[in-house]
Coordinates of C-alpha atoms in Angstrom, one line a residue:
M464 CA 24.5 31.9 -81.0
K465 CA 27.4 33.7 -79.2
L466 CA 25.8 37.1 -79.9
E467 CA 22.5 36.0 -78.3
G468 CA 24.2 34.6 -75.3
F469 CA 26.4 37.7 -74.8
I470 CA 23.3 40.1 -75.0
A471 CA 21.4 37.8 -72.6
K472 CA 24.2 38.0 -70.0
R473 CA 24.4 41.8 -70.3
Y474 CA 20.6 42.1 -69.9
L475 CA 20.8 39.9 -66.8
V476 CA 23.5 41.7 -65.0
S477 CA 24.4 45.3 -66.0
K478 CA 27.9 46.6 -65.3
H479 CA 26.7 50.1 -64.6
K480 CA 23.5 49.7 -62.5
I481 CA 21.3 47.4 -60.6
N482 CA 17.6 48.1 -61.4
F483 CA 14.3 46.7 -60.2
I484 CA 14.3 44.0 -62.9
T485 CA 17.7 42.8 -61.9
I486 CA 16.6 42.5 -58.3
I487 CA 13.6 40.4 -59.3
S488 CA 16.0 38.2 -61.3
F489 CA 18.2 37.7 -58.2
I490 CA 15.1 36.8 -56.2
S491 CA 14.2 34.2 -58.9
I492 CA 17.7 32.7 -58.6
A493 CA 17.4 32.6 -54.8
G494 CA 14.0 30.9 -55.0
I495 CA 15.2 28.3 -57.4
T496 CA 18.3 27.7 -55.2
L497 CA 16.2 27.1 -52.1
G498 CA 13.7 24.9 -54.0
V499 CA 16.3 22.7 -55.5
A500 CA 18.3 22.4 -52.3
A501 CA 15.2 21.6 -50.3
L502 CA 14.1 18.9 -52.8
I503 CA 17.6 17.3 -52.8
V504 CA 17.7 17.2 -49.0
I505 CA 14.2 16.0 -48.5
L506 CA 14.4 13.3 -51.1
S507 CA 17.8 12.2 -49.7
V508 CA 16.2 11.8 -46.3
F509 CA 13.3 9.8 -47.8
N510 CA 15.9 7.6 -49.6
G511 CA 17.8 7.1 -46.3
F512 CA 14.7 6.1 -44.4
G513 CA 13.5 3.9 -47.3
S514 CA 16.9 2.0 -47.5
L515 CA 17.0 1.7 -43.7
V516 CA 13.5 0.2 -43.5
T517 CA 14.3 -2.1 -46.4
D518 CA 17.5 -3.3 -44.8
Y519 CA 15.8 -3.9 -41.5
L520 CA 13.0 -5.9 -43.1
M521 CA 15.3 -7.9 -45.4
N522 CA 17.6 -9.0 -42.6
F523 CA 15.4 -11.9 -41.8
E524 CA 13.5 -12.1 -45.0
P525 CA 14.5 -13.4 -48.4
H526 CA 14.5 -11.5 -51.7
I527 CA 12.1 -14.0 -53.2
R528 CA 9.8 -16.6 -51.6
V529 CA 8.3 -19.5 -53.6
Q530 CA 5.4 -21.2 -51.7
I531 CA 3.7 -24.5 -52.5
I532 CA -0.1 -23.9 -52.6
S533 CA -1.6 -27.2 -53.8
E534 CA -1.3 -30.9 -53.4
Q535 CA 0.2 -31.2 -56.9
G536 CA 2.8 -28.7 -55.9
E537 CA 3.6 -30.8 -52.8
Q538 CA 4.2 -33.8 -55.1
D539 CA 6.4 -31.6 -57.5
Y540 CA 8.2 -29.8 -54.7
E541 CA 11.6 -30.5 -56.4
K542 CA 10.5 -28.8 -59.7
P543 CA 11.2 -25.2 -58.5
Y544 CA 14.7 -26.2 -57.3
N545 CA 15.5 -27.4 -60.8
V546 CA 14.3 -24.1 -62.2
F547 CA 16.5 -22.2 -59.7
K548 CA 19.6 -23.9 -61.0
G549 CA 19.3 -22.2 -64.4
L550 CA 19.2 -18.6 -62.9
D551 CA 22.6 -17.1 -62.3
Q552 CA 21.2 -14.2 -60.3
I553 CA 20.3 -16.5 -57.4
S554 CA 23.1 -16.7 -54.8
A555 CA 21.5 -18.9 -52.2
I556 CA 18.5 -21.1 -51.6
T557 CA 16.9 -22.7 -48.5
P558 CA 13.8 -24.8 -48.1
F559 CA 11.5 -23.7 -45.2
V560 CA 8.4 -24.6 -43.2
S561 CA 6.4 -22.5 -40.8
G562 CA 3.4 -22.7 -38.6
K563 CA 1.9 -21.7 -35.2
V564 CA 2.9 -23.5 -32.0
L565 CA 2.5 -22.9 -28.3
A566 CA 5.6 -21.9 -26.4
Y567 CA 5.5 -22.6 -22.7
N568 CA 8.0 -21.6 -20.0
N569 CA 7.4 -21.4 -16.2
G570 CA 3.7 -20.9 -16.4
T571 CA 3.8 -18.4 -19.3
T572 CA 2.3 -19.5 -22.7
E573 CA 2.6 -17.7 -26.0
V574 CA 1.3 -18.5 -29.4
V575 CA 4.3 -18.1 -31.7
N576 CA 5.4 -18.8 -35.3
L577 CA 7.9 -21.6 -35.6
K578 CA 10.0 -21.3 -38.8
G579 CA 12.2 -24.1 -39.9
I580 CA 15.1 -23.6 -42.2
D581 CA 18.2 -25.4 -43.5
K582 CA 20.9 -24.0 -41.2
E583 CA 23.9 -24.5 -43.6
K584 CA 22.1 -22.8 -46.5
A585 CA 20.2 -20.2 -44.4
E586 CA 23.5 -18.5 -43.4
L587 CA 23.8 -17.4 -47.0
V588 CA 20.1 -16.3 -47.3
F589 CA 19.6 -14.4 -43.9
N590 CA 21.7 -12.2 -41.8
F591 CA 21.2 -13.8 -38.4
S592 CA 24.7 -13.4 -37.0
S593 CA 24.7 -9.6 -37.1
A594 CA 21.4 -9.4 -35.3
M595 CA 22.3 -11.6 -32.3
L596 CA 22.2 -9.9 -28.9
Y597 CA 22.9 -12.9 -26.7
G598 CA 24.3 -16.3 -27.5
D599 CA 24.8 -17.4 -31.1
D600 CA 22.8 -18.3 -34.1
N601 CA 23.6 -22.1 -34.1
I602 CA 20.3 -23.9 -34.8
A603 CA 21.8 -27.1 -36.2
S604 CA 20.0 -30.3 -35.2
S605 CA 21.2 -31.7 -31.9
K606 CA 19.7 -34.9 -30.4
P607 CA 17.8 -35.3 -28.2
I608 CA 17.0 -31.6 -27.8
A609 CA 16.7 -29.2 -30.8
R610 CA 18.1 -25.7 -30.9
G611 CA 16.5 -22.4 -31.8
I612 CA 16.7 -18.6 -31.7
L613 CA 14.0 -16.1 -30.9
G614 CA 13.4 -12.4 -30.8
I615 CA 14.1 -10.1 -27.9
Q616 CA 10.5 -9.1 -27.4
L617 CA 9.3 -12.7 -27.3
A618 CA 12.1 -13.7 -25.0
S619 CA 11.0 -10.9 -22.6
R620 CA 7.4 -12.1 -22.6
L621 CA 8.5 -15.7 -21.9
N622 CA 11.1 -14.5 -19.4
I623 CA 14.0 -16.6 -20.8
S624 CA 17.6 -16.0 -21.8
A625 CA 20.2 -17.7 -24.0
G626 CA 20.8 -21.2 -22.8
D627 CA 17.3 -21.8 -21.3
T628 CA 15.0 -24.6 -22.4
I629 CA 11.4 -24.0 -23.4
T630 CA 8.6 -26.4 -24.4
L631 CA 6.8 -26.2 -27.8
I632 CA 3.4 -27.7 -28.2
S633 CA 2.4 -28.7 -31.7
P634 CA -1.1 -27.9 -33.0
A635 CA -0.9 -30.8 -35.4
G636 CA -1.8 -33.4 -32.8
I637 CA -4.2 -31.4 -30.6
E638 CA -7.3 -32.8 -32.3
K639 CA -6.2 -36.4 -31.8
S640 CA -5.2 -35.6 -28.2
I641 CA -8.7 -34.3 -27.4
T642 CA -10.6 -37.2 -29.0
R643 CA -8.3 -39.9 -27.6
F644 CA -7.6 -38.2 -24.3
A645 CA -3.9 -38.3 -25.0
M646 CA -1.1 -35.8 -24.5
P647 CA -0.5 -33.4 -27.5
L648 CA 2.9 -33.6 -29.2
T649 CA 5.4 -31.6 -27.2
K650 CA 9.1 -31.0 -27.7
K651 CA 11.7 -29.1 -25.8
I652 CA 14.1 -26.7 -27.5
I653 CA 17.3 -25.0 -26.3
V654 CA 17.4 -21.3 -26.9
T655 CA 20.9 -20.8 -28.2
G656 CA 20.5 -17.1 -29.0
I657 CA 18.3 -14.1 -28.8
Y658 CA 18.2 -11.6 -31.7
S659 CA 17.0 -8.1 -32.4
S660 CA 16.1 -7.8 -36.1
N661 CA 14.5 -4.3 -35.9
N662 CA 11.5 -6.0 -37.4
N663 CA 8.7 -6.2 -34.8
D664 CA 7.0 -9.2 -36.4
Y665 CA 10.1 -11.3 -36.1
D666 CA 11.2 -9.9 -32.7
S667 CA 7.9 -10.5 -31.1
Q668 CA 6.5 -13.7 -32.8
Y669 CA 9.1 -15.9 -34.3
I670 CA 11.2 -18.9 -33.2
I671 CA 13.6 -20.1 -35.8
S672 CA 14.9 -23.6 -35.7
D673 CA 16.2 -26.5 -37.8
I674 CA 13.9 -27.6 -40.7
E675 CA 13.9 -31.3 -39.8
F676 CA 12.8 -30.6 -36.2
S677 CA 10.2 -28.1 -37.4
K678 CA 8.8 -30.4 -40.0
Y679 CA 8.2 -33.1 -37.4
L680 CA 6.6 -30.7 -34.9
L681 CA 4.4 -29.0 -37.4
G682 CA 3.3 -32.2 -39.1
F683 CA 4.8 -31.6 -42.5
K684 CA 6.3 -35.1 -42.6
N685 CA 8.6 -35.2 -45.7
N686 CA 7.0 -32.2 -47.3
I687 CA 8.2 -28.6 -47.3
E688 CA 6.3 -25.3 -47.5
G689 CA 8.5 -23.7 -50.1
Y690 CA 11.8 -22.1 -50.9
E691 CA 13.4 -18.8 -49.9
L692 CA 16.0 -17.2 -52.2
R693 CA 18.7 -14.6 -51.9
L694 CA 19.8 -12.8 -55.0
K695 CA 23.1 -11.2 -55.9
D696 CA 21.2 -7.9 -56.4
S697 CA 17.8 -7.4 -54.7
D698 CA 16.7 -5.1 -57.6
D699 CA 16.6 -8.2 -59.8
A700 CA 13.8 -9.6 -57.7
F701 CA 11.0 -8.4 -60.0
I702 CA 12.7 -9.8 -63.1
I703 CA 13.3 -13.2 -61.5
Q704 CA 9.7 -13.2 -60.2
E705 CA 8.3 -12.9 -63.7
E706 CA 10.7 -15.5 -65.0
L707 CA 9.7 -17.9 -62.2
R708 CA 6.0 -17.3 -62.8
S709 CA 6.4 -18.1 -66.4
K710 CA 8.1 -21.4 -65.6
L711 CA 6.1 -22.5 -62.6
S712 CA 2.3 -23.1 -62.5
G713 CA 0.4 -20.4 -60.7
K714 CA -2.0 -23.0 -59.4
D715 CA 0.7 -24.9 -57.6
F716 CA 3.3 -22.2 -56.6
S717 CA 3.1 -18.6 -55.5
V718 CA 6.1 -16.4 -56.1
N719 CA 6.5 -13.2 -54.0
T720 CA 9.3 -10.6 -53.7
W721 CA 10.6 -8.6 -50.8
F722 CA 8.3 -5.8 -52.0
D723 CA 5.2 -8.0 -51.8
F724 CA 5.9 -9.0 -48.1
H725 CA 5.3 -5.3 -47.0
K726 CA 3.6 -3.9 -50.1
E727 CA 1.4 -1.5 -48.1
L728 CA 4.3 0.0 -46.2
Y729 CA 6.5 0.5 -49.3
S730 CA 3.5 2.0 -51.2
V731 CA 2.8 4.5 -48.5
M732 CA 6.5 5.5 -48.4
E733 CA 6.5 6.0 -52.2
V734 CA 3.4 8.1 -52.0
E735 CA 4.9 10.2 -49.3
R736 CA 8.1 10.7 -51.4
W737 CA 6.1 11.9 -54.4
T738 CA 3.9 14.1 -52.3
A739 CA 7.0 15.8 -50.8
Y740 CA 8.4 16.2 -54.3
I741 CA 5.2 17.8 -55.6
I742 CA 4.8 20.2 -52.7
L743 CA 8.4 21.3 -52.6
S744 CA 8.4 21.8 -56.4
L745 CA 5.9 24.6 -55.8
I746 CA 8.9 26.6 -54.4
I747 CA 10.6 26.3 -57.8
A748 CA 7.3 27.0 -59.6
V749 CA 6.9 30.3 -57.6
A750 CA 10.5 31.3 -58.5
T751 CA 9.8 30.6 -62.2
F752 CA 6.8 33.0 -62.0
N753 CA 9.4 35.6 -60.9
I754 CA 11.3 34.8 -64.1
L755 CA 8.1 35.3 -66.1
G756 CA 7.6 38.7 -64.5
S757 CA 11.1 39.9 -64.7
L758 CA 11.5 39.0 -68.4
S759 CA 8.1 40.5 -69.3
M760 CA 9.2 43.8 -67.7
S761 CA 12.6 43.4 -69.4
V762 CA 10.9 43.1 -72.8
I763 CA 9.0 46.4 -72.1
E764 CA 12.2 48.1 -71.0
K765 CA 14.3 46.8 -73.9
K766 CA 11.8 47.7 -76.7
R767 CA 14.2 50.2 -78.2
D768 CA 17.0 47.7 -78.1
I769 CA 14.8 45.1 -79.8
G770 CA 13.8 47.6 -82.5
I771 CA 17.5 48.6 -83.1
L772 CA 18.5 44.9 -83.3
N773 CA 15.7 44.2 -85.8
A774 CA 16.7 47.3 -87.9
M775 CA 20.3 46.0 -88.0
G776 CA 19.1 42.7 -89.5
I777 CA 18.8 40.5 -86.5
M778 CA 16.1 37.8 -87.1
H779 CA 13.1 37.3 -84.9
N780 CA 14.4 33.9 -83.9
S781 CA 17.5 35.5 -82.5
V782 CA 15.4 37.9 -80.4
V783 CA 13.5 34.9 -79.0
K784 CA 16.8 33.2 -78.2
I785 CA 18.1 36.3 -76.3
F786 CA 15.3 36.2 -73.8
L787 CA 15.1 32.4 -73.7
F788 CA 18.9 32.4 -72.8
E789 CA 18.3 35.0 -70.1
G790 CA 15.5 32.9 -68.5
I791 CA 17.5 29.7 -68.9
L792 CA 20.6 31.4 -67.4
I793 CA 18.6 32.4 -64.3
G794 CA 17.4 28.8 -64.0
L795 CA 20.8 27.4 -64.6
I796 CA 22.5 29.6 -61.9
G797 CA 19.7 28.9 -59.4
T798 CA 19.8 25.2 -60.1
L799 CA 23.6 24.9 -59.9
L800 CA 23.7 26.8 -56.6
G801 CA 20.8 24.7 -55.3
V802 CA 22.6 21.5 -56.2
I803 CA 25.7 22.7 -54.4
L804 CA 23.8 23.8 -51.3
G805 CA 21.7 20.6 -51.2
Y806 CA 24.8 18.4 -51.5
L807 CA 26.6 20.4 -48.9
I808 CA 23.8 20.0 -46.4
C809 CA 23.7 16.2 -47.0
Y810 CA 27.4 15.9 -46.7
L811 CA 27.5 17.8 -43.4
Q812 CA 24.8 15.5 -42.0
L813 CA 26.6 12.3 -43.2
E814 CA 30.0 13.5 -41.9
Y815 CA 29.2 15.5 -38.8
N816 CA 25.6 14.5 -37.9
I817 CA 24.3 18.1 -37.7
Y818 CA 20.8 16.8 -36.9
P819 CA 21.1 14.0 -34.3
L820 CA 18.3 11.8 -33.1
D821 CA 17.8 10.4 -29.6
P822 CA 18.8 6.7 -29.7
T823 CA 16.6 6.0 -26.7
Q824 CA 13.5 6.9 -28.6
F825 CA 14.6 5.9 -32.1
K826 CA 16.4 2.9 -33.5
I827 CA 19.0 5.2 -35.0
D828 CA 21.1 8.1 -33.6
S829 CA 21.1 10.4 -36.7
L830 CA 18.9 11.4 -39.5
P831 CA 19.5 8.9 -42.3
I832 CA 20.7 10.4 -45.6
E833 CA 21.2 8.6 -48.9
I834 CA 22.4 10.6 -51.9
R835 CA 21.3 9.3 -55.3
I836 CA 22.8 10.8 -58.5
S837 CA 19.5 10.2 -60.3
D838 CA 17.7 12.6 -57.9
F839 CA 20.2 15.4 -58.9
F840 CA 19.6 14.9 -62.6
F841 CA 15.8 14.6 -62.2
I842 CA 15.5 17.7 -60.0
S843 CA 17.9 19.7 -62.1
G844 CA 16.0 18.7 -65.3
A845 CA 12.7 19.7 -63.8
S846 CA 14.0 23.1 -62.6
L847 CA 15.5 23.9 -66.0
L848 CA 12.4 22.9 -67.7
L849 CA 10.2 25.2 -65.6
A850 CA 12.7 28.0 -66.2
F851 CA 12.5 27.4 -70.0
L852 CA 8.7 27.4 -69.9
A853 CA 8.6 30.6 -67.9
A854 CA 10.9 32.3 -70.4
L855 CA 9.1 31.1 -73.5
Y856 CA 6.1 33.6 -73.4
P857 CA 8.2 36.8 -72.8
A858 CA 10.6 35.7 -75.5
R859 CA 7.9 35.2 -78.1
K860 CA 6.4 38.5 -77.0
A861 CA 9.7 40.2 -77.6
A862 CA 9.9 38.8 -81.1
K863 CA 6.6 40.4 -82.0
V864 CA 7.8 43.9 -81.2
N865 CA 7.4 46.3 -84.2
P866 CA 10.9 47.8 -84.7
L867 CA 9.5 51.1 -86.2
K868 CA 7.1 51.7 -83.4
A869 CA 9.7 50.7 -80.8
I870 CA 12.3 53.2 -82.1
K871 CA 9.6 55.9 -82.6
W872 CA 8.2 55.2 -79.1
E873 CA 11.6 55.6 -77.5

C-alpha cells in the first residue's frame, strides 16, 4: 500500500519537470477547488435564508397546531390536552380561537382576523415581546374594555397608534341584526401595542387579544378552536405530529406542523436548494473529466514503467491502486482546498459583512450565512466519489497493459 501511494505521488508531481499531464492535473485540482468552494458558499447562503424565513414565520406561529374539526371534537376538546401531558418534548400549550371581524376607526373599516389566546401561556408559545415596535404586548383581560395588539401594516391602514381605541364588529350576530333590525354585536378594544413580525400575513391582517374576549365576540361561547404548541426542539415537530395523529381521531382533530402552514414556500426553497446543488456540481464533474483525461494520458506515458513493475512481480491490483491513488489524491487536494476556501468566504461574510445589503430595501443588512457541518461532509463525499469514478477507467486500463509489449515498445 505504501509503495502504490509513493509511486502515485511521484507520478502526480515530478521533482525534475512539469509536463503537460501535470498541468492538466493542476487544472483538475483548481476546478474541484472552485466547485467545492462554490457549493459550500451557495448552500450556506440557502441555509441562512431558510433559517431566516423560518424564524420570521415561527415568531408568531406555533410548532404544532391541533384544530377541532367536528362537533364530537368540540365535546371532547379536553382530550388533546390530556394527550399533551404525556409528551416531554412539549414546552408550552395555549388554547386559541380565531375568526373574521370588522375593525372600525374614524371612518376606516377593515376586515381582519381576530385571534384569541391565553396571555399567560402564550408568552411561552410565541415571541411577541421581541417584535413590539410601540407599546407592549399586554393583552390580558381588562374590564370593561379588552386589550389587543396588531401589526404595523394594519395599524397604518386604520391610522391608529398604541393607546388608541378601535371598534370590532362581530360577524356572529350580523344575521340576527339584519332580520331583527337590531345593532350587531360590537366591542371596543384598546391597542396596547403595535408589532412587526416580518410576516406579512400577521402584520397586515391580525389583531391578537385575550381568548375570553375573542370567544365572546366570535360566538364560540365555551368552546375553543384548538391548541397551539411550542416544542423544546422544532425538529421534533414531525415525530410529535405522527404520535398525536395516532392518539387523536382524524375525524375530530387535525394536526399540522410549522412546515404545513407554509408548505408551498418551504417546498420551493428546498427545490431551489437542490437545483443549485445539481448545477454547481457540474463544475466538479467537469474537473473530474480532466482527471480522466490526465490519467489516461499518464497511462500511455507510463507504459514502460508499468511493464517494468509487472516484470518485477508487481500484481495487476497494485497497478490499479497506483492510478486510483493518483486520481483520489487529485480529488482530495482539490476538495480540501475547496473546503478551506469555502469556509474562509463564509467566515469573512459572517465576521466582516463583505457583501452587505441595503436595509431600506431588504429586511436584513447583510447576506445571511449558516454553516452546517453536514454540508461539508456531503459535498466532500460527492467530490471524492466523482474523483474515484473518474480514475477507475484509466486505472483498469493500466492494469491491462502487456508488460512485454510495453518494454519492447519503449
